[in-house]
Each structure stands twice: as structure tokens, then as C-alpha cells.
Short mmCIF file of C-alpha atoms in Angstrom, two decimals:
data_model
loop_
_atom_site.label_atom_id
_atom_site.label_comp_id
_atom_site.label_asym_id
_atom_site.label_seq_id
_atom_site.Cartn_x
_atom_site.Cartn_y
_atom_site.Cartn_z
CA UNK Z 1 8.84 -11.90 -100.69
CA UNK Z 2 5.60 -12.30 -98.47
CA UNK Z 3 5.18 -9.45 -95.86
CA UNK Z 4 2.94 -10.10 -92.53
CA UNK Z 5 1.42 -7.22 -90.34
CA UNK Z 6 -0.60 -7.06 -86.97
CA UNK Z 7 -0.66 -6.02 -83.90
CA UNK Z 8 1.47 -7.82 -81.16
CA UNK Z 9 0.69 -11.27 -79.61
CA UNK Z 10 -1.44 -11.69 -82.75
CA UNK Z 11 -0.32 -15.27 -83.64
CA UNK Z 12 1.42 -13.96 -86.98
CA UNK Z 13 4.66 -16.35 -86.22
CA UNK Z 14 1.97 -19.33 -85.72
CA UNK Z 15 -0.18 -18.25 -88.86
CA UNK Z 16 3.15 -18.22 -90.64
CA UNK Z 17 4.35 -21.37 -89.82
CA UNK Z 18 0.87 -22.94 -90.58
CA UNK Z 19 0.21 -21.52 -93.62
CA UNK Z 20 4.05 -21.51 -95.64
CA UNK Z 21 4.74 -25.32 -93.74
CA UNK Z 22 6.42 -25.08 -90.46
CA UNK Z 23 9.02 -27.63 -91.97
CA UNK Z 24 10.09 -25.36 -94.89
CA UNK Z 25 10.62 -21.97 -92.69
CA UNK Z 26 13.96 -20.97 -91.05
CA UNK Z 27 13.11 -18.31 -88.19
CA UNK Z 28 15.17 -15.30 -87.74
CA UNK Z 29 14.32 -13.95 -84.49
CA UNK Z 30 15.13 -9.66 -85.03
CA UNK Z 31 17.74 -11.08 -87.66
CA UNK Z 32 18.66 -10.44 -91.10
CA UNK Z 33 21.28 -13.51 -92.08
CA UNK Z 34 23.43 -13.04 -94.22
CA UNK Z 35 23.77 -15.06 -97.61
CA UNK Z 36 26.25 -17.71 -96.21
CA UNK Z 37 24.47 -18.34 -93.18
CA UNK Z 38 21.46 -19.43 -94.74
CA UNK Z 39 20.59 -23.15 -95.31
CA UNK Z 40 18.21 -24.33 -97.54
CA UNK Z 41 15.01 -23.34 -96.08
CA UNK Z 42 12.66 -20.55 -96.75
CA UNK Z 43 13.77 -17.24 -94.73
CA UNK Z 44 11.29 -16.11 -92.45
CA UNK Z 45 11.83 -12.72 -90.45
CA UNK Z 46 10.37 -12.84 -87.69
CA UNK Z 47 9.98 -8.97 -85.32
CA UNK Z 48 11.24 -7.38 -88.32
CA UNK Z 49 9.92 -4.02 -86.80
CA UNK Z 50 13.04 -4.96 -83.80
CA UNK Z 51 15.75 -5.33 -86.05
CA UNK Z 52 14.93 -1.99 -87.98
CA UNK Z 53 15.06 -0.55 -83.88
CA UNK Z 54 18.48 -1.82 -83.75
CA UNK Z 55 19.75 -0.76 -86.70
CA UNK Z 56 18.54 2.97 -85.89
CA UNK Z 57 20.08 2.47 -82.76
CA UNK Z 58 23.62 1.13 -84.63
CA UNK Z 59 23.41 4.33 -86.56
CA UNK Z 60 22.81 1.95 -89.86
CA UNK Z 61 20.54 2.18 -92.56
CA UNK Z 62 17.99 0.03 -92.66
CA UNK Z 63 16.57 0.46 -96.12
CA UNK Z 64 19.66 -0.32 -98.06
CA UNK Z 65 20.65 -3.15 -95.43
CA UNK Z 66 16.56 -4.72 -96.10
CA UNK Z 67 17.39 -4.13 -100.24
CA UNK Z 68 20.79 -5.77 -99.67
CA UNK Z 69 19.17 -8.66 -97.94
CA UNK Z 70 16.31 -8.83 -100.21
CA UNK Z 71 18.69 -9.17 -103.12
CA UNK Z 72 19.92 -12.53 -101.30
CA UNK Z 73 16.52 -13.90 -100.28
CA UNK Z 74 13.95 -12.86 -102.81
CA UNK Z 75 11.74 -15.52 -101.40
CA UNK Z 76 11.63 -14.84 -97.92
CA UNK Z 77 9.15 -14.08 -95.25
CA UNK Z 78 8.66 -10.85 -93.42
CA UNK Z 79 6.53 -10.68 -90.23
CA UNK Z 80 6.35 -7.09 -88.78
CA UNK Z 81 4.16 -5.85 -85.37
CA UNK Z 82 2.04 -2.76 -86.97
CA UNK Z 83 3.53 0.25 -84.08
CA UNK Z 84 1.90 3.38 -85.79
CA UNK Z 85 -1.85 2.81 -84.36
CA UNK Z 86 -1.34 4.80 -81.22
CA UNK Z 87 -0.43 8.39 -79.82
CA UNK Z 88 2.78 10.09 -81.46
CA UNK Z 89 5.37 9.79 -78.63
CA UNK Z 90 6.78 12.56 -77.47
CA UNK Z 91 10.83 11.02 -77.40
CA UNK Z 92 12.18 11.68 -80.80
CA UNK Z 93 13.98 8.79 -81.18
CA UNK Z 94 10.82 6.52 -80.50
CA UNK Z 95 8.71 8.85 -83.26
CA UNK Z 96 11.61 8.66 -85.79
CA UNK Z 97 11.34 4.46 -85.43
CA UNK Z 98 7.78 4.52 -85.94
CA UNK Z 99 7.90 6.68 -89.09
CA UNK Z 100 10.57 5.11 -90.54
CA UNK Z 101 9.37 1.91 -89.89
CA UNK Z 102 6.05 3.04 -91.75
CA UNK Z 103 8.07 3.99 -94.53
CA UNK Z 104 9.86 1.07 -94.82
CA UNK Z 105 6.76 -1.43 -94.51
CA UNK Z 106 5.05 0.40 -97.14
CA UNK Z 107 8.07 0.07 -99.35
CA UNK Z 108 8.41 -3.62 -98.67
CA UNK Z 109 4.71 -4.12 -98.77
CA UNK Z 110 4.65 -2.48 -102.88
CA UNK Z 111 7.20 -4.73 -103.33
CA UNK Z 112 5.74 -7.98 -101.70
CA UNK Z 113 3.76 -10.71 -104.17
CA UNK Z 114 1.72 -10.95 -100.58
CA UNK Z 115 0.63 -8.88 -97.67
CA UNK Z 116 -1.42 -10.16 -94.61
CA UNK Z 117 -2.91 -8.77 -91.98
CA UNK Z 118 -3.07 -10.94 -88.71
CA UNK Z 119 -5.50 -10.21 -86.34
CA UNK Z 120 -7.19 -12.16 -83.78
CA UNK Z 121 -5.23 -15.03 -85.30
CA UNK Z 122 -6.94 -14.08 -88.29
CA UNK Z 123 -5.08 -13.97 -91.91
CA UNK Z 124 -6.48 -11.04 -94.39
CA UNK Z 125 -4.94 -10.87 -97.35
CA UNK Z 126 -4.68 -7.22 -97.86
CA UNK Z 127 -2.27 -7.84 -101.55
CA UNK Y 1 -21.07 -16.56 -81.62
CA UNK Y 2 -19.42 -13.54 -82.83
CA UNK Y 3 -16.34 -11.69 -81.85
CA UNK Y 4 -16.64 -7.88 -82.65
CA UNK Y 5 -13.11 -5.99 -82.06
CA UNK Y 6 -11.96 -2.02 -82.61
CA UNK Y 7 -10.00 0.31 -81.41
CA UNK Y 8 -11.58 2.50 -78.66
CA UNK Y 9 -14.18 4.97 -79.91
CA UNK Y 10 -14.42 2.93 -83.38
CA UNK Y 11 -18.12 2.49 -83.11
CA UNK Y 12 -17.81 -1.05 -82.19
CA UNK Y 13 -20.67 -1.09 -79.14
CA UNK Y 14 -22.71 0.56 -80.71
CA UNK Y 15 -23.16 -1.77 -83.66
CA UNK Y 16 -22.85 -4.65 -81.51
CA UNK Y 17 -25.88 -3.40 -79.52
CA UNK Y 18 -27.76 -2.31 -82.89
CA UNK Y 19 -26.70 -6.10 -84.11
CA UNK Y 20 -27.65 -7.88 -80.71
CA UNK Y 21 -31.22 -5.66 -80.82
CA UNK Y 22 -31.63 -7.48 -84.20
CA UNK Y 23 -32.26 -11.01 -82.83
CA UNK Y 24 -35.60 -12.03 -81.74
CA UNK Y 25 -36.36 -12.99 -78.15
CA UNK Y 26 -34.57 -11.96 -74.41
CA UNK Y 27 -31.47 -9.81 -74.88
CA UNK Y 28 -28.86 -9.96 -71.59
CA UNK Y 29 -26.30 -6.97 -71.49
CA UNK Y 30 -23.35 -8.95 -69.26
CA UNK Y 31 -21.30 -6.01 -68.08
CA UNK Y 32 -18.07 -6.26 -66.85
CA UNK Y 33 -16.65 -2.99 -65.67
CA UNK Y 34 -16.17 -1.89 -62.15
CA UNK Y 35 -17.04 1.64 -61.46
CA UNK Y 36 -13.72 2.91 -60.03
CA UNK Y 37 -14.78 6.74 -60.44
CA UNK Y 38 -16.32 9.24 -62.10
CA UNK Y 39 -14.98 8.83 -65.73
CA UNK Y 40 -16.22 4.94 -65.38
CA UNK Y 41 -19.32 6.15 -64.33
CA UNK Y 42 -20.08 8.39 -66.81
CA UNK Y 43 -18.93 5.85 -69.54
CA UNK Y 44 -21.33 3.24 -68.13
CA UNK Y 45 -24.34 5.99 -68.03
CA UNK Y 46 -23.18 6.61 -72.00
CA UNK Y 47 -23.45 2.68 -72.34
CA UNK Y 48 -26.33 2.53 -70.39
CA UNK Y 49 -28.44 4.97 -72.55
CA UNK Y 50 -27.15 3.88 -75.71
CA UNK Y 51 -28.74 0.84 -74.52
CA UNK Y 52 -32.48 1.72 -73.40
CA UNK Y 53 -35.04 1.08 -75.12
CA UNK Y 54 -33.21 -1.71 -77.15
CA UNK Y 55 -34.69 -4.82 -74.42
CA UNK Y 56 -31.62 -5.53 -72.81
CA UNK Y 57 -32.00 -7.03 -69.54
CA UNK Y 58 -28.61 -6.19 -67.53
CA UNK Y 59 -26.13 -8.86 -65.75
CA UNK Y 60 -22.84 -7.14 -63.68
CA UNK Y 61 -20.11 -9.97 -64.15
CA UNK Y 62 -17.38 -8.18 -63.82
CA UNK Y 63 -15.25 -11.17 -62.83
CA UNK Y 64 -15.93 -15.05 -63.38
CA UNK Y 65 -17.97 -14.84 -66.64
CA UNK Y 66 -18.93 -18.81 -66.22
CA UNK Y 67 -21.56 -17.41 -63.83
CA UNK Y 68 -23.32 -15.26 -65.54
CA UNK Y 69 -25.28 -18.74 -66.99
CA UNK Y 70 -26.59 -18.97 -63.35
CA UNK Y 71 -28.02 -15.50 -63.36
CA UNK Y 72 -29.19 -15.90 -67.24
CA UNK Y 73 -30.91 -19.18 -66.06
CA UNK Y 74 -32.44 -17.68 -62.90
CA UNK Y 75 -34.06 -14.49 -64.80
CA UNK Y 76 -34.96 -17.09 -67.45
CA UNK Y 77 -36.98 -19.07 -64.66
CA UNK Y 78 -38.40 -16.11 -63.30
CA UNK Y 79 -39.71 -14.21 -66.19
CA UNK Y 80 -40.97 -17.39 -68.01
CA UNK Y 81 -38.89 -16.36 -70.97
CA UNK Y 82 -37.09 -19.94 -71.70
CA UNK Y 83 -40.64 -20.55 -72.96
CA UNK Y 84 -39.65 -18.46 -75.81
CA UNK Y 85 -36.57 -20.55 -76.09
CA UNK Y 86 -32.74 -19.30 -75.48
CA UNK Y 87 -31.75 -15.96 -75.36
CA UNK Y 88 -29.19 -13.22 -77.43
CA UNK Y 89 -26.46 -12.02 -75.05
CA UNK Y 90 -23.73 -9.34 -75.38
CA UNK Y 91 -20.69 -9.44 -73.30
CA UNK Y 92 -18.94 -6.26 -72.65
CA UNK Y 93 -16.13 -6.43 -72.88
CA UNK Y 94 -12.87 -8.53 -73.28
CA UNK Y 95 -10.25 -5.46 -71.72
CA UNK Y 96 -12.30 -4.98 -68.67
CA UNK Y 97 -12.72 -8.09 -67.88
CA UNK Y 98 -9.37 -9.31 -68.34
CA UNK Y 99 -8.09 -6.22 -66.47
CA UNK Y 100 -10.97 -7.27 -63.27
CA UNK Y 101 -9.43 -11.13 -63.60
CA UNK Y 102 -5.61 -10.11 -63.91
CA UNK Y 103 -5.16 -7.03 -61.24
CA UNK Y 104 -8.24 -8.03 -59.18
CA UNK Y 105 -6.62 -9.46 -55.80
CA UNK Y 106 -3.03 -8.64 -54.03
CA UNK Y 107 -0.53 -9.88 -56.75
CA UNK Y 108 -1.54 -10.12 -60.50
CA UNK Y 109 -2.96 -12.91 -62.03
CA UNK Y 110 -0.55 -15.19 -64.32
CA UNK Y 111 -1.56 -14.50 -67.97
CA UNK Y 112 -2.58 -18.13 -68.93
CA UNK Y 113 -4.60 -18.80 -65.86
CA UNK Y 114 -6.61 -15.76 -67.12
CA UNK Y 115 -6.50 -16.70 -70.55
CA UNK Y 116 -7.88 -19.93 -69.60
CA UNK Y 117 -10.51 -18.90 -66.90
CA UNK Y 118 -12.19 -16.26 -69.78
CA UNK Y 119 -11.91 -18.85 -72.45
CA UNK Y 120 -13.55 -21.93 -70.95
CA UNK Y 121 -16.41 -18.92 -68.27
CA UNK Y 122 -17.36 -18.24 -72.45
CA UNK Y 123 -17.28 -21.47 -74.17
CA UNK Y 124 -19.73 -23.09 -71.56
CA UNK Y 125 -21.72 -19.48 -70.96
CA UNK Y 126 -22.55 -19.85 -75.01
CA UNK Y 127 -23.86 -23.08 -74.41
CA UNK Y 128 -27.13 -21.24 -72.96
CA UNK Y 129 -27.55 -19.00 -75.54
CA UNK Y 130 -29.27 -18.64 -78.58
CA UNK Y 131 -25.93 -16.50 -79.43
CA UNK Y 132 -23.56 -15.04 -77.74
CA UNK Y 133 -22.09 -11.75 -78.95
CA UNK Y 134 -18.55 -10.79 -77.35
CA UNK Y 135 -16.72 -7.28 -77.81
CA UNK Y 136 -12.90 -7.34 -77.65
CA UNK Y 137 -10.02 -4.28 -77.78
CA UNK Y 138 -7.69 -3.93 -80.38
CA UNK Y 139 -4.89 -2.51 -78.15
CA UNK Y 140 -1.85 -4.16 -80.19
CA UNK Y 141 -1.07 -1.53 -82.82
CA UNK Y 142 0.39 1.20 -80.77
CA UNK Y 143 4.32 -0.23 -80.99
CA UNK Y 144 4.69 0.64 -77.21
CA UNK Y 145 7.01 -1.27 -75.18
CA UNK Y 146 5.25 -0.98 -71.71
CA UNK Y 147 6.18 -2.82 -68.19
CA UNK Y 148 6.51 -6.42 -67.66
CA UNK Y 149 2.80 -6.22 -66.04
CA UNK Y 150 1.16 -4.55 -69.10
CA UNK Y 151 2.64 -6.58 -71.83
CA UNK Y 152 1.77 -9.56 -69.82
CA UNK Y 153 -2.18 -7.72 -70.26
CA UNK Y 154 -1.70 -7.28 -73.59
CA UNK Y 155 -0.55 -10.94 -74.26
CA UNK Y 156 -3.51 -12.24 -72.30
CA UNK Y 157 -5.98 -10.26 -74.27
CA UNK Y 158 -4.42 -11.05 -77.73
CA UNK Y 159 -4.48 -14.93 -76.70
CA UNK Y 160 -8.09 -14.67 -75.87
CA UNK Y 161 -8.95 -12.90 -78.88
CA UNK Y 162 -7.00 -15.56 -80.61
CA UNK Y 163 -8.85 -18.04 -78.80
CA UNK Y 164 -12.56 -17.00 -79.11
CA UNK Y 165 -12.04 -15.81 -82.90
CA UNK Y 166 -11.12 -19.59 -83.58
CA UNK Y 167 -14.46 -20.56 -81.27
CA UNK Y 168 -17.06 -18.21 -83.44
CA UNK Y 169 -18.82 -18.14 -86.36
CA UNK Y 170 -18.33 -14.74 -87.22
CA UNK Y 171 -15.47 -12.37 -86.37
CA UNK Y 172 -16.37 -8.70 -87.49
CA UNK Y 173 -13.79 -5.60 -87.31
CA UNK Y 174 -15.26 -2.05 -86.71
CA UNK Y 175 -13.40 0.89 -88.12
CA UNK Y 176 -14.99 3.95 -88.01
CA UNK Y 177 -18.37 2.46 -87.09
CA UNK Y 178 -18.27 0.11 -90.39
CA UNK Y 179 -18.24 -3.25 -89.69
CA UNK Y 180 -15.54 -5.34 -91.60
CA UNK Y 181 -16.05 -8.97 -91.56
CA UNK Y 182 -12.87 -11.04 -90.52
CA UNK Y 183 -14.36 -14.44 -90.77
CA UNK Y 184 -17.66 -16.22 -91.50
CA UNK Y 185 -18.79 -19.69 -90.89
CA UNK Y 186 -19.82 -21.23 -93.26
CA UNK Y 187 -16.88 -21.41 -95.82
CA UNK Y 188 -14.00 -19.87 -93.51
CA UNK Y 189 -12.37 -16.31 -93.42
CA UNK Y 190 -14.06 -14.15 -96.65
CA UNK Y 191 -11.50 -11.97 -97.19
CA UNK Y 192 -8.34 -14.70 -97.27
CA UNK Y 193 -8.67 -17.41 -99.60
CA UNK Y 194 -5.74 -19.31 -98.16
#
């Protein structure tokens, strides 16, 4: 698995694409598939950092749903807006997704073979 | 040309000043921000102090950056300093000036006309420089989802980040006043070997 952080509107999807072969990536847009609705393309998850929202929101769990999913895609791509750079909100539910979101980056990122950091359409490879 | 982004109070002026001061010959301060009241005054007496004494001769372009060759030209004319060949500039900054561009008449701007209008105002401003130093906002890491309006802000300035990072040489981050280089011609991005 290959994890990719920035900011938003940094051109992550685009450095993606150029970088793992536009013709080899499947998008998910806020999507984890599931293992039967996968052809055979290279996964690529793109707003990762909405689907763990929605998740919250669905009263899920979003670690064991991203292990579950890893299980099925070891290879895959995850692409991830970094939300933690800015003022602790004051709605709970909006500093809960933040933290949690953290956590769960920083679990994916020990994990990853790769990390990148996208900014100003820049890739740094951070791992 | 070199992009220089941070976060707000990372230090990233004032080592884009110190690195500006660095070069040889004129130095042109292009300054972009309106003063709306006191708390823009004061930051532009800050600016302005950090500034004196360094040679900077200051330009207020706080909308249509293209122009700012005119007035670079003209002072260039006057002052008999083209004699000592093109001068260093340092354009201040990216957020302010996209904010002037997009909310600056009745309705706002659409986001790629001021993408575009920043982009090309810089890439034929840096043609009448020696170098051209530009300093950008990194206001993208705060996970808020803010009105239509704002993002469209937001999406503008990441595009022209995007966009100028690609046009220069050098593309420097500052955290905590330390500058961390992003990308250097020649050879590519340092830190990525992709």
C-alpha cells in the first residue's frame, strides 16, 4: 500500500495518476470497494479522509473496515487531504474526525512501503 | 524564480527578505495588500521595518501583477539602475493578491480567470528580472469545509501554487523559520527521487 498526504487542491489525484500510470489506477472517489467489485487495476483511494467522515457519521468503524479492505487490496493507493493543520474546532463531532483521522493515517502510514507528501504539486517522499 | 510557501507566522518573509537582500543589484518589494484597517496597517508597518535598511525599493500592486514590469521599468529608467543590469524582486504575496483579484469588484471573480490572470501578470513580470522571488500561503491543511466562495479561494490559490512551483527553479518550504527545499533546478525535486 502507498499512502499520499497534502493539503487540499494540492494536485495529489494528478501526481498519482502521473506517477503509478494513469492507465493502471482504478479511482474510488470517498469509496472503499469491496473485493468483488474490483477489476483488475490498481486501487486507488481517492478523499480517503471523506469516507472515514462517513463512516463516523454511519456509526462504523473505520479502522477495522480500512484493515478489512487492506486485507483485499494490499497493493492499493491511498490519497488523504492532511485536516489537522488548523485551530481545534470547537463541535465535537468535527474534533473527534480530525483525531481519529490522525490516528488512522499514522497507522496506515507505519504500514505503507510509501508515503508522500503533495504540496504545491510537489511529491516528497516522506517513507 | 523561487516559490517560498508557510503557514502564517512560519518565518517565511522574513527569510525571503534575508534571501532577496542576498542578491546583488536593485531589490523591488511588489506589495500587494490593501490597507483595509488598522490590523493591515500595523502588519504592513511590521513588514515595512523588517524591510529597511535591506535596499528594497517599494511597488503597491495590489491587483494586476503584469504591471508592476511598467513601474520596475520606469524606476529602472529613472534611477539609471538597468545600467547595472536586471533587478531581484519579491512579490508579497500569493493570498492577498488572489483575495484583491477574486473579491475585488461587485460579484467574485471565477477561480480560473484568477488563476490565469496571476499566472501569466508573473510569468511575463519574471521576464524583467534578474529573479523573481514569490511568497505563497499554505492554507490547505486545516480540514475545514468552508462556503462555496472560500473553497473556490482556496482552489485558486492551490492551482497557482501548483502552477508557479512547476514555473521555478527552486520551491522552498518554511517551517518554523527553517527553510525546507521542495524542489531545485538543476536535477528536479531533492527530496523525491521519483
Amino acid at each position: 500500500m502507498k499512502l499520499v498526504i497534502g493539503g487540499y487542491a494540492q494536485g495529489k489525484l494528478a501526481f498519482v495518476l502521473e506517477h503509478y500510470g494513469a492507465d493502471r489506477c482504478r479511482v474510488w472517489d470517498g469509496v472503499l470497494p469491496k473485493e468483488a467489485d474490483a477489476g483488475m487495476e490498481m486501487v486507488v483511494i481517492d478523499h480517503f479522509h471523506n469516507w472515514v467522515k462517513g463512516c463516523m457519521l454511519g456509526g462504523g468503524c473505520p479502522e477495522a473496515e480500512v484493515g478489512e479492505f487492506l486485507k483485499n487490496f494490499p497493493d492499493c493507493v491511498i490519497i488523504s487531504d492532511e485536516i489537522g493543520n488548523g485551530i481545534v474546532p470547537v463541535e465535537a463531532f468535527e474534533r473527534q474526525y480530525r483525531e481519529q483521522t490522525g490516528r488512522i493515517l499514522v497507522e496506515l502510514a507505519g504500514k505503507a512501503e510509501e508515503v508522500v507528501r503533495v504540496i504545491c504539486g510537489i511529491g516528497q517522499k516522506i517513507k | 524564480m523561487v516559490l517560498v510557501i508557510g503557514g502564517s507566522g512560519s518565518g517565511k518573509s522574513l527569510w525571503a527578505e534575508g534571501y532577496v537582500a542576498s542578491f546583488p543589484g536593485q531589490k523591488y518589494y511588489l506589495a500587494t495588500m490593501h490597507i483595509y484597517d488598522e490590523e493591515t496597517r500595523g502588519r504592513i508597518e511590521r513588514h515595512r521595518r523588517q524591510r529597511s535598511g535591506k535596499g528594497f525599493f517599494t511597488i503597491e500592486q495590489p491587483v494586476d501583477i503584469r504591471l508592476a514590469a511598467d513601474k520596475i521599468n520606469l524606476y529602472q529608467e529613472r534611477t539609471e539602475s538597468y545600467r547595472h543590469g536586471k533587478g531581484v524582486a519579491l512579490l508579497e504575496c500569493i493570498g492577498s493578491l488572489a483575495a484583491n483579484e477574486m473579491f475585488g469588484g461587485q460579484e467574485p471573480a471565477a477561480e480560473e480567470a484568477v488563476v490565469e490572470k496571476i499566472v501569466s501578470g508573473i510569468a511575463s513580470l519574471k521576464e524583467e528580472l534578474k529573479n523573481l522571488v514569490i511568497v505563497s500561503n499554505n492554507v490547505f491543511e486545516d480540514g475545514k469545509v468552508y462556503d462555496d466562495t472560500t473553497m473556490a479561494y482556496i482552489r485558486a490559490m492551490g492551482w497557482i501554487n501548483e502552477r508557479l512551483a512547476a514555473m521555478a527553479d527552486q520551491v522552498v518550504e518554511v517551517v518554523a523559520g527553517i527553510p525546507v527545499i521542495l524542489k531545485e533546478e538543476p536535477g528536479g525535486n531533492v527530496p523525491c527521487t521519483f
